[in-house]
Amino acid sequence: MPKIISVRGLEILDSRGRPTVKAYMEIENNIRASASVPSGASTGRSEAHELRDGEQRYDGLGCRKAVANINKSINLSISGKTFDCQADIDEYLLGLDGTSNKSKLGANALLAVSLAFSRCLALSNNKPLFSYYQQLVGSSLTHLPRPTINLFSGGKHAGGQIPLQDLLIVPMQKRFSEVMECAYAVYQAAAVQCLNKFNMRALTADEGGLAPPFGSLTELFDTALESIEQAGYRPGEEVQLALDIAASHFYHDDQYFLTTQGSSGSQMIDVLSEWTTRYPIRSIEDGLAEDDWEFWPKLVEAVGDQCEIMGDDFLCTNPERIKRAVSQKGANALLLKVNQIGTLSEALKAFKLAKEANWKITVSARSGETEDNWLSDLAVGWQADYIKIGSVTQSERLAKYNRLLEIEQETGFSIKD
Ligand code: PGA
Ligand code: ZN
């Protein structure tokens, strides 16, 4: 195994113009690679700690401390060392941090280094990054992940026009390039619908979803179905829907405020169940609040056989939370965000737990992204069922879709049913 020569950090800006962290690593034989980490806005309470400066610049969001941790303590400790594999360096980084939530060095610092190392090793083995990630899991490569694509947004990703965070389309074509064509057509049709209905161009949310001032959630669903039809596709058969309810963000005082009138956990389940009978909904993410352990199993019982019940803020890519959810039958799908946990190896542990439980897995971007595209290689290498990147606009999203188009061409793979 080649020795690490050095690692350096840089404060760069994400798609919201906020600071984030990029790491540059050099290993023996003149191999150099870099990687950038994303950042969420609608975050779960159990996420690993993203280290921010808390000073005046960038409203306290500066990442100079995280960068200094890469340049000083991490660089000093790992330079000149050899690590046999990804697990070895990740374990070493965890030991260096020494806290349970990575608050000393910052999950943003650790993940940037963990990812840069993965790129260096892929280069040194002369392999595409997805093959390196596939080696970590050990299963064979047969297909591409199916994208779930933001169409309309609200909640914390937009001005809160609707409480729901995202309505996504799930194009069902077999070829990735056909999925992209379909997503483009539906998005354009939706933009025209918004113009006609609201007499103005819709604002766009953080991940590029349209955010018009819908008067009701019925209007949201109807406009989605109309857009699919206008684009020339059949809702249900050719294009399904996925929802990110992000319920934690409208839950307070033990009530869900989907409307101004609060509702209980069981009323919330009734609403979600009704939607699954009326609309072609394939998955529901964070349908309940992140600590509502009592009602998650009831939601799975109510609709889990016809629809994927996926935990994002609920599980935070955290192996302990996933184990608990598996044993309580509190979900049947995982949204995996590597920076929620902070190293590749821990994310892999989360992935394996979900796989063993026969859950569906979506590898997901964050609302604050960079132009880096490692996520696409990860979703292919780990053979995720889905990838959630955002809308089909904005270069930080397209960098990842474009990488998948490249991988499609390189491998000839289709999307799994
Ligand atoms: P976040 O949102 O990156 O702002 O957390 C994405 C999501 O909730 O899926
Ligand atoms: Zn989410």
CSV table of C-alpha atoms and ligand atoms in Angstrom, one decimal:
chain,number,residue,atom,x,y,z
A,1,MET,CA,0.0,0.0,0.0
A,2,PRO,CA,1.3,3.5,-0.8
A,3,LYS,CA,2.3,5.9,1.9
A,4,ILE,CA,0.4,9.1,2.5
A,5,ILE,CA,2.5,12.1,1.6
A,6,SER,CA,0.2,14.9,2.8
A,7,VAL,CA,-3.4,16.1,3.1
A,8,ARG,CA,-4.5,19.7,2.9
A,9,GLY,CA,-7.9,21.4,3.4
A,10,LEU,CA,-9.5,24.3,1.7
A,11,GLU,CA,-12.7,26.2,2.6
A,12,ILE,CA,-14.8,26.3,-0.6
A,13,LEU,CA,-18.4,27.4,-1.2
A,14,ASP,CA,-21.4,25.1,-1.7
A,15,SER,CA,-24.5,25.5,-3.9
A,16,ARG,CA,-26.1,27.9,-1.4
A,17,GLY,CA,-22.9,30.0,-1.3
A,18,ARG,CA,-22.1,28.7,2.2
A,19,PRO,CA,-18.6,27.5,3.2
A,20,THR,CA,-17.8,23.8,3.1
A,21,VAL,CA,-14.7,21.7,3.1
A,22,LYS,CA,-12.5,20.2,0.4
A,23,ALA,CA,-9.5,18.0,1.0
A,24,TYR,CA,-6.5,17.4,-1.2
A,25,MET,CA,-4.4,14.3,-0.6
A,26,GLU,CA,-1.2,13.1,-2.1
A,27,ILE,CA,0.1,9.6,-1.7
A,28,GLU,CA,3.2,7.9,-3.0
A,29,ASN,CA,3.9,7.5,-6.7
A,30,ASN,CA,2.7,11.1,-7.4
A,31,ILE,CA,-1.0,10.2,-6.9
A,32,ARG,CA,-3.1,13.2,-6.0
A,33,ALA,CA,-6.9,13.5,-5.5
A,34,SER,CA,-9.4,15.7,-3.8
A,35,ALA,CA,-13.0,15.5,-2.5
A,36,SER,CA,-15.6,17.9,-1.3
A,37,VAL,CA,-18.3,17.4,1.3
A,38,PRO,CA,-21.9,18.6,1.1
A,39,SER,CA,-24.1,20.1,3.8
A,40,GLY,CA,-27.8,19.8,4.8
A,41,ALA,CA,-30.4,22.4,5.8
A,42,SER,CA,-33.1,20.2,7.0
A,43,THR,CA,-30.9,18.2,9.2
A,44,GLY,CA,-31.6,15.5,11.7
A,45,ARG,CA,-30.7,15.9,15.4
A,46,SER,CA,-28.6,12.7,15.4
A,47,GLU,CA,-26.3,13.7,12.6
A,48,ALA,CA,-22.5,13.8,13.2
A,49,HIS,CA,-21.2,17.3,14.1
A,50,GLU,CA,-20.4,19.6,11.2
A,51,LEU,CA,-17.7,21.9,12.6
A,52,ARG,CA,-18.5,25.6,11.9
A,53,ASP,CA,-16.4,28.6,13.1
A,54,GLY,CA,-19.3,30.4,14.8
A,55,GLU,CA,-17.5,33.7,14.1
A,56,GLN,CA,-18.9,36.8,12.3
A,57,ARG,CA,-17.8,35.8,8.7
A,58,TYR,CA,-20.4,33.8,6.7
A,59,ASP,CA,-22.9,34.2,9.6
A,60,GLY,CA,-20.9,31.9,11.7
A,61,LEU,CA,-20.8,29.2,9.0
A,62,GLY,CA,-17.1,29.5,8.2
A,63,CYS,CA,-15.1,26.2,8.0
A,64,ARG,CA,-11.6,27.5,8.8
A,65,LYS,CA,-11.4,25.5,12.0
A,66,ALA,CA,-12.3,22.3,10.1
A,67,VAL,CA,-9.7,23.1,7.5
A,68,ALA,CA,-7.1,23.9,10.1
A,69,ASN,CA,-7.8,20.5,11.7
A,70,ILE,CA,-7.1,18.8,8.3
A,71,ASN,CA,-3.9,20.9,7.8
A,72,LYS,CA,-2.6,20.4,11.3
A,73,SER,CA,-3.6,17.5,13.4
A,74,ILE,CA,-4.9,15.2,10.6
A,75,ASN,CA,-2.0,16.0,8.3
A,76,LEU,CA,0.6,15.6,11.0
A,77,SER,CA,-0.8,12.3,12.1
A,78,ILE,CA,-1.4,10.5,8.8
A,79,SER,CA,1.5,11.8,6.7
A,80,GLY,CA,4.2,9.1,6.3
A,81,LYS,CA,1.7,6.4,7.3
A,82,THR,CA,0.4,3.5,5.3
A,83,PHE,CA,-3.2,2.3,5.6
A,84,ASP,CA,-4.1,-1.1,4.3
A,85,CYS,CA,-7.7,-0.2,3.5
A,86,GLN,CA,-10.5,2.3,3.8
A,87,ALA,CA,-11.6,0.8,7.2
A,88,ASP,CA,-8.1,1.3,8.6
A,89,ILE,CA,-7.9,5.0,7.8
A,90,ASP,CA,-11.4,5.7,8.9
A,91,GLU,CA,-10.9,4.0,12.2
A,92,TYR,CA,-7.7,5.9,12.6
A,93,LEU,CA,-9.5,9.2,11.9
A,94,LEU,CA,-12.2,8.3,14.4
A,95,GLY,CA,-9.6,7.6,17.1
A,96,LEU,CA,-7.9,10.9,16.4
A,97,ASP,CA,-11.2,12.7,16.9
A,98,GLY,CA,-12.1,10.7,19.9
A,99,THR,CA,-15.7,12.0,20.4
A,100,SER,CA,-18.9,10.1,19.8
A,101,ASN,CA,-20.3,12.7,17.3
A,102,LYS,CA,-17.0,14.0,15.7
A,103,SER,CA,-17.3,17.3,17.3
A,104,LYS,CA,-13.5,17.7,17.9
A,105,LEU,CA,-12.2,17.6,14.4
A,106,GLY,CA,-15.6,17.9,12.6
A,107,ALA,CA,-17.4,15.4,10.5
A,108,ASN,CA,-16.9,17.7,7.6
A,109,ALA,CA,-13.1,17.5,8.0
A,110,LEU,CA,-13.1,13.7,8.6
A,111,LEU,CA,-15.3,12.9,5.6
A,112,ALA,CA,-13.3,15.1,3.2
A,113,VAL,CA,-10.2,13.2,4.2
A,114,SER,CA,-12.0,9.8,4.1
A,115,LEU,CA,-13.3,10.5,0.5
A,116,ALA,CA,-10.0,11.9,-0.8
A,117,PHE,CA,-8.3,8.7,0.4
A,118,SER,CA,-10.9,6.6,-1.5
A,119,ARG,CA,-10.1,8.6,-4.7
A,120,CYS,CA,-6.3,8.1,-4.2
A,121,LEU,CA,-6.7,4.4,-3.7
A,122,ALA,CA,-8.9,4.1,-6.8
A,123,LEU,CA,-6.3,6.0,-8.8
A,124,SER,CA,-3.4,4.0,-7.4
A,125,ASN,CA,-5.2,0.7,-8.4
A,126,ASN,CA,-6.1,2.2,-11.8
A,127,LYS,CA,-9.8,1.6,-11.2
A,128,PRO,CA,-12.8,3.8,-11.7
A,129,LEU,CA,-14.1,5.1,-8.4
A,130,PHE,CA,-17.2,3.0,-8.6
A,131,SER,CA,-15.1,-0.2,-8.8
A,132,TYR,CA,-13.2,0.8,-5.7
A,133,TYR,CA,-16.5,1.4,-3.9
A,134,GLN,CA,-17.8,-1.9,-5.2
A,135,GLN,CA,-14.7,-3.7,-3.7
A,136,LEU,CA,-15.6,-2.2,-0.3
A,137,VAL,CA,-19.1,-3.9,-0.4
A,138,GLY,CA,-17.9,-7.1,-2.2
A,139,SER,CA,-21.1,-7.6,-4.3
A,140,SER,CA,-21.0,-7.7,-8.1
A,141,LEU,CA,-22.0,-4.8,-10.3
A,142,THR,CA,-25.1,-5.4,-12.4
A,143,HIS,CA,-27.2,-2.3,-12.5
A,144,LEU,CA,-27.5,1.5,-12.1
A,145,PRO,CA,-29.6,3.1,-9.3
A,146,ARG,CA,-33.0,4.6,-10.2
A,147,PRO,CA,-33.0,8.3,-9.7
A,148,THR,CA,-35.8,10.0,-7.7
A,149,ILE,CA,-36.0,13.6,-8.9
A,150,ASN,CA,-37.3,16.7,-7.2
A,151,LEU,CA,-40.2,18.3,-9.0
A,152,PHE,CA,-41.8,20.5,-6.4
A,153,SER,CA,-40.4,21.7,-3.1
A,154,GLY,CA,-41.5,23.5,0.1
A,155,GLY,CA,-40.6,23.3,3.8
A,156,LYS,CA,-37.0,24.2,4.6
A,157,HIS,CA,-35.8,23.9,1.0
A,158,ALA,CA,-38.1,26.7,-0.2
A,159,GLY,CA,-40.0,29.5,1.4
A,160,GLY,CA,-42.3,27.1,3.3
A,161,GLN,CA,-45.2,27.7,0.8
A,162,ILE,CA,-46.2,24.1,1.5
A,163,PRO,CA,-45.1,22.2,4.6
A,164,LEU,CA,-44.0,19.1,2.6
A,165,GLN,CA,-40.4,19.3,1.7
A,166,ASP,CA,-40.2,17.6,-1.7
A,167,LEU,CA,-42.4,15.9,-4.2
A,168,LEU,CA,-40.2,13.8,-6.4
A,169,ILE,CA,-40.8,11.9,-9.6
A,170,VAL,CA,-39.6,8.4,-10.1
A,171,PRO,CA,-39.3,7.8,-13.9
A,172,MET,CA,-39.6,4.0,-14.5
A,173,GLN,CA,-37.6,3.7,-17.8
A,174,LYS,CA,-34.9,1.1,-17.9
A,175,ARG,CA,-32.1,3.2,-19.4
A,176,PHE,CA,-30.6,6.0,-17.3
A,177,SER,CA,-30.5,8.3,-20.3
A,178,GLU,CA,-34.2,7.8,-21.0
A,179,VAL,CA,-34.9,8.6,-17.3
A,180,MET,CA,-33.1,11.9,-17.8
A,181,GLU,CA,-35.1,12.7,-20.9
A,182,CYS,CA,-38.3,12.0,-19.1
A,183,ALA,CA,-37.3,14.1,-16.1
A,184,TYR,CA,-36.5,17.0,-18.3
A,185,ALA,CA,-39.9,16.8,-20.1
A,186,VAL,CA,-41.9,16.6,-16.8
A,187,TYR,CA,-39.9,19.4,-15.3
A,188,GLN,CA,-40.5,21.7,-18.3
A,189,ALA,CA,-44.2,20.8,-18.3
A,190,ALA,CA,-44.4,21.6,-14.6
A,191,ALA,CA,-42.8,25.0,-15.1
A,192,VAL,CA,-45.4,25.8,-17.8
A,193,GLN,CA,-48.2,24.6,-15.5
A,194,CYS,CA,-46.9,26.9,-12.7
A,195,LEU,CA,-46.8,29.8,-15.2
A,196,ASN,CA,-50.4,29.1,-16.3
A,197,LYS,CA,-51.8,28.5,-12.8
A,198,PHE,CA,-50.0,31.3,-10.9
A,199,ASN,CA,-49.3,33.7,-13.6
A,200,MET,CA,-45.6,33.9,-12.7
A,201,ARG,CA,-42.4,31.9,-13.0
A,202,ALA,CA,-42.1,29.6,-10.0
A,203,LEU,CA,-39.2,30.2,-7.6
A,204,THR,CA,-36.8,27.3,-7.4
A,205,ALA,CA,-35.8,25.7,-4.1
A,206,ASP,CA,-32.3,24.7,-2.9
A,207,GLU,CA,-32.2,21.5,-4.9
A,208,GLY,CA,-33.8,23.1,-8.0
A,209,GLY,CA,-37.4,21.9,-7.4
A,210,LEU,CA,-40.1,24.4,-8.4
A,211,ALA,CA,-41.7,26.2,-5.5
A,212,PRO,CA,-44.9,27.9,-6.6
A,213,PRO,CA,-47.5,29.1,-4.0
A,214,PHE,CA,-49.7,26.1,-4.0
A,215,GLY,CA,-53.1,26.7,-2.3
A,216,SER,CA,-53.3,23.2,-1.0
A,217,LEU,CA,-51.6,19.8,-1.1
A,218,THR,CA,-54.3,18.5,-3.4
A,219,GLU,CA,-53.2,21.2,-5.9
A,220,LEU,CA,-49.6,20.0,-5.5
A,221,PHE,CA,-50.5,16.4,-6.3
A,222,ASP,CA,-52.8,17.3,-9.2
A,223,THR,CA,-50.2,19.6,-10.7
A,224,ALA,CA,-47.6,16.8,-10.5
A,225,LEU,CA,-49.9,14.3,-12.3
A,226,GLU,CA,-51.0,16.9,-14.9
A,227,SER,CA,-47.3,17.7,-15.6
A,228,ILE,CA,-46.5,14.0,-16.1
A,229,GLU,CA,-49.4,13.7,-18.5
A,230,GLN,CA,-48.6,16.9,-20.4
A,231,ALA,CA,-45.1,15.6,-20.9
A,232,GLY,CA,-46.6,12.6,-22.6
A,233,TYR,CA,-46.1,10.0,-19.8
A,234,ARG,CA,-48.6,7.8,-17.9
A,235,PRO,CA,-48.6,8.5,-14.2
A,236,GLY,CA,-48.2,5.3,-12.2
A,237,GLU,CA,-47.0,3.1,-15.1
A,238,GLU,CA,-44.2,5.3,-16.5
A,239,VAL,CA,-43.7,7.9,-13.8
A,240,GLN,CA,-44.3,7.3,-10.1
A,241,LEU,CA,-44.1,9.7,-7.2
A,242,ALA,CA,-41.9,9.8,-4.0
A,243,LEU,CA,-42.4,12.2,-1.1
A,244,ASP,CA,-40.0,13.7,1.4
A,245,ILE,CA,-42.4,14.8,4.1
A,246,ALA,CA,-39.6,15.9,6.4
A,247,ALA,CA,-42.2,15.8,9.2
A,248,SER,CA,-39.8,16.7,12.0
A,249,HIS,CA,-39.9,20.3,10.7
A,250,PHE,CA,-43.6,20.8,11.2
A,251,TYR,CA,-43.9,18.8,14.4
A,252,HIS,CA,-44.1,20.5,17.7
A,253,ASP,CA,-46.0,20.2,21.0
A,254,ASP,CA,-46.7,16.5,20.0
A,255,GLN,CA,-48.6,17.6,17.0
A,256,TYR,CA,-48.1,17.5,13.2
A,257,PHE,CA,-48.9,20.9,11.6
A,258,LEU,CA,-49.5,19.8,8.0
A,259,THR,CA,-52.2,22.4,8.1
A,260,THR,CA,-52.8,25.1,10.7
A,261,GLN,CA,-54.7,22.5,12.7
A,262,GLY,CA,-52.4,20.1,14.4
A,263,SER,CA,-52.9,16.3,14.1
A,264,SER,CA,-51.7,13.3,16.1
A,265,GLY,CA,-49.4,10.6,14.9
A,266,SER,CA,-52.3,8.3,14.0
A,267,GLN,CA,-54.1,11.1,12.1
A,268,MET,CA,-50.9,11.7,10.2
A,269,ILE,CA,-50.7,8.0,9.3
A,270,ASP,CA,-54.3,8.2,8.1
A,271,VAL,CA,-53.4,11.2,5.8
A,272,LEU,CA,-50.4,9.3,4.4
A,273,SER,CA,-52.4,6.1,3.9
A,274,GLU,CA,-55.1,8.0,2.0
A,275,TRP,CA,-52.5,9.6,-0.3
A,276,THR,CA,-51.1,6.2,-1.1
A,277,THR,CA,-54.5,5.0,-2.3
A,278,ARG,CA,-55.1,8.2,-4.4
A,279,TYR,CA,-51.7,8.7,-6.0
A,280,PRO,CA,-49.0,6.5,-7.4
A,281,ILE,CA,-46.6,6.9,-4.4
A,282,ARG,CA,-43.6,4.6,-4.4
A,283,SER,CA,-41.9,5.8,-1.2
A,284,ILE,CA,-42.5,8.1,1.7
A,285,GLU,CA,-39.5,9.6,3.4
A,286,ASP,CA,-39.7,11.0,7.0
A,287,GLY,CA,-43.5,10.7,7.1
A,288,LEU,CA,-43.2,11.1,10.8
A,289,ALA,CA,-40.9,13.1,13.2
A,290,GLU,CA,-37.4,11.8,13.9
A,291,ASP,CA,-38.1,10.7,17.4
A,292,ASP,CA,-41.7,9.5,17.0
A,293,TRP,CA,-40.6,5.9,17.6
A,294,GLU,CA,-44.1,5.0,18.8
A,295,PHE,CA,-45.7,5.7,15.4
A,296,TRP,CA,-43.1,4.7,12.8
A,297,PRO,CA,-43.9,0.9,13.2
A,298,LYS,CA,-47.6,1.8,12.9
A,299,LEU,CA,-46.9,3.6,9.7
A,300,VAL,CA,-45.0,0.6,8.3
A,301,GLU,CA,-48.0,-1.6,9.4
A,302,ALA,CA,-50.5,0.7,7.7
A,303,VAL,CA,-48.8,1.2,4.3
A,304,GLY,CA,-45.4,-0.6,4.3
A,305,ASP,CA,-46.5,-3.4,2.0
A,306,GLN,CA,-47.5,-1.0,-0.8
A,307,CYS,CA,-45.0,1.7,-0.3
A,308,GLU,CA,-41.4,2.2,0.9
A,309,ILE,CA,-41.2,3.8,4.4
A,310,MET,CA,-37.9,5.5,4.4
A,311,GLY,CA,-36.0,7.1,7.2
A,312,ASP,CA,-33.8,10.2,6.7
A,313,ASP,CA,-33.7,12.4,9.8
A,314,PHE,CA,-35.2,9.4,11.5
A,315,LEU,CA,-32.2,7.2,11.0
A,316,CYS,CA,-29.4,9.7,10.2
A,317,THR,CA,-27.3,6.9,8.5
A,318,ASN,CA,-26.6,5.9,12.0
A,319,PRO,CA,-26.0,2.2,12.5
A,320,GLU,CA,-27.4,2.2,16.1
A,321,ARG,CA,-30.6,3.9,15.0
A,322,ILE,CA,-30.9,1.6,12.0
A,323,LYS,CA,-30.6,-1.5,14.3
A,324,ARG,CA,-33.3,-0.2,16.5
A,325,ALA,CA,-35.6,0.6,13.6
A,326,VAL,CA,-35.0,-2.9,12.2
A,327,SER,CA,-35.8,-4.6,15.4
A,328,GLN,CA,-39.0,-2.5,15.9
A,329,LYS,CA,-40.0,-2.7,12.3
A,330,GLY,CA,-40.0,1.1,12.2
A,331,ALA,CA,-39.0,1.5,8.5
A,332,ASN,CA,-38.3,-0.6,5.4
A,333,ALA,CA,-36.0,1.7,3.5
A,334,LEU,CA,-32.9,3.8,4.3
A,335,LEU,CA,-32.0,7.2,2.9
A,336,LEU,CA,-28.2,7.1,3.1
A,337,LYS,CA,-26.3,10.4,3.4
A,338,VAL,CA,-22.6,9.8,4.1
A,339,ASN,CA,-22.0,13.1,5.8
A,340,GLN,CA,-24.8,12.4,8.4
A,341,ILE,CA,-22.4,9.9,9.9
A,342,GLY,CA,-19.0,11.3,8.8
A,343,THR,CA,-16.8,8.5,7.3
A,344,LEU,CA,-17.2,6.1,4.4
A,345,SER,CA,-16.7,3.0,6.6
A,346,GLU,CA,-19.5,3.9,9.0
A,347,ALA,CA,-21.8,4.7,6.1
A,348,LEU,CA,-21.0,1.3,4.7
A,349,LYS,CA,-21.9,-0.3,8.0
A,350,ALA,CA,-25.3,1.5,7.9
A,351,PHE,CA,-25.7,0.3,4.3
A,352,LYS,CA,-25.0,-3.3,5.2
A,353,LEU,CA,-27.4,-3.3,8.1
A,354,ALA,CA,-30.2,-2.0,5.8
A,355,LYS,CA,-29.3,-4.5,3.1
A,356,GLU,CA,-29.4,-7.4,5.6
A,357,ALA,CA,-32.9,-6.3,6.7
A,358,ASN,CA,-33.9,-6.4,3.0
A,359,TRP,CA,-34.6,-2.7,3.0
A,360,LYS,CA,-34.5,-0.5,-0.1
A,361,ILE,CA,-31.6,1.9,-0.1
A,362,THR,CA,-31.5,5.4,-1.6
A,363,VAL,CA,-28.0,7.1,-1.7
A,364,SER,CA,-28.7,10.8,-1.3
A,365,ALA,CA,-27.1,14.2,-1.9
A,366,ARG,CA,-27.7,17.1,0.5
A,367,SER,CA,-29.4,20.4,-0.2
A,368,GLY,CA,-26.1,22.2,0.0
A,369,GLU,CA,-23.9,20.5,-2.6
A,370,THR,CA,-20.7,21.0,-4.5
A,371,GLU,CA,-19.7,20.1,-8.1
A,372,ASP,CA,-18.0,17.0,-6.9
A,373,ASN,CA,-19.5,13.7,-8.2
A,374,TRP,CA,-18.3,11.0,-5.9
A,375,LEU,CA,-21.9,10.3,-4.9
A,376,SER,CA,-22.7,8.8,-8.3
A,377,ASP,CA,-19.8,6.4,-8.1
A,378,LEU,CA,-20.8,5.4,-4.6
A,379,ALA,CA,-24.4,4.7,-5.5
A,380,VAL,CA,-23.3,2.5,-8.4
A,381,GLY,CA,-20.4,0.8,-6.5
A,382,TRP,CA,-22.7,-0.1,-3.6
A,383,GLN,CA,-25.5,-1.0,-6.0
A,384,ALA,CA,-28.1,1.2,-4.3
A,385,ASP,CA,-31.7,0.9,-5.4
A,386,TYR,CA,-32.1,4.6,-5.9
A,387,ILE,CA,-30.1,7.8,-6.0
A,388,LYS,CA,-31.6,11.1,-4.9
A,389,ILE,CA,-29.7,14.1,-6.3
A,390,GLY,CA,-32.2,16.9,-6.7
A,391,SER,CA,-33.8,18.4,-9.7
A,392,VAL,CA,-32.5,18.3,-13.3
A,393,THR,CA,-31.2,21.9,-13.1
A,394,GLN,CA,-28.2,23.5,-11.4
A,395,SER,CA,-24.6,22.3,-12.0
A,396,GLU,CA,-24.0,20.8,-8.6
A,397,ARG,CA,-26.9,18.3,-9.4
A,398,LEU,CA,-26.0,17.9,-13.0
A,399,ALA,CA,-22.4,17.0,-12.2
A,400,LYS,CA,-23.8,13.9,-10.6
A,401,TYR,CA,-26.4,13.1,-13.3
A,402,ASN,CA,-23.7,13.6,-15.9
A,403,ARG,CA,-21.4,11.2,-14.1
A,404,LEU,CA,-24.1,8.6,-14.2
A,405,LEU,CA,-24.5,9.1,-17.9
A,406,GLU,CA,-20.8,8.4,-18.3
A,407,ILE,CA,-21.0,5.3,-16.1
A,408,GLU,CA,-24.0,4.1,-18.2
A,409,GLN,CA,-22.0,4.5,-21.3
A,410,GLU,CA,-18.9,2.8,-19.8
A,411,THR,CA,-20.7,-0.2,-18.3
A,412,GLY,CA,-23.8,-0.5,-20.5
A,413,PHE,CA,-25.9,-1.2,-17.4
A,414,SER,CA,-29.6,-0.6,-17.2
A,415,ILE,CA,-31.6,0.3,-14.1
A,416,LYS,CA,-32.9,-2.5,-12.0
A,417,ASP,CA,-36.7,-3.0,-11.8
B,1,PGA,P1,-31.0,18.3,3.6
B,1,PGA,O1,-32.3,17.8,2.8
B,1,PGA,O2,-29.8,18.0,2.8
B,1,PGA,O3,-31.3,19.8,3.7
B,1,PGA,O4,-31.0,17.6,4.9
B,1,PGA,C1,-32.3,16.6,2.0
B,1,PGA,C2,-33.4,15.7,2.5
B,1,PGA,O5,-34.1,16.0,3.5
B,1,PGA,O6,-33.6,14.6,2.0
B,2,ZN,ZN,-35.2,14.0,3.7
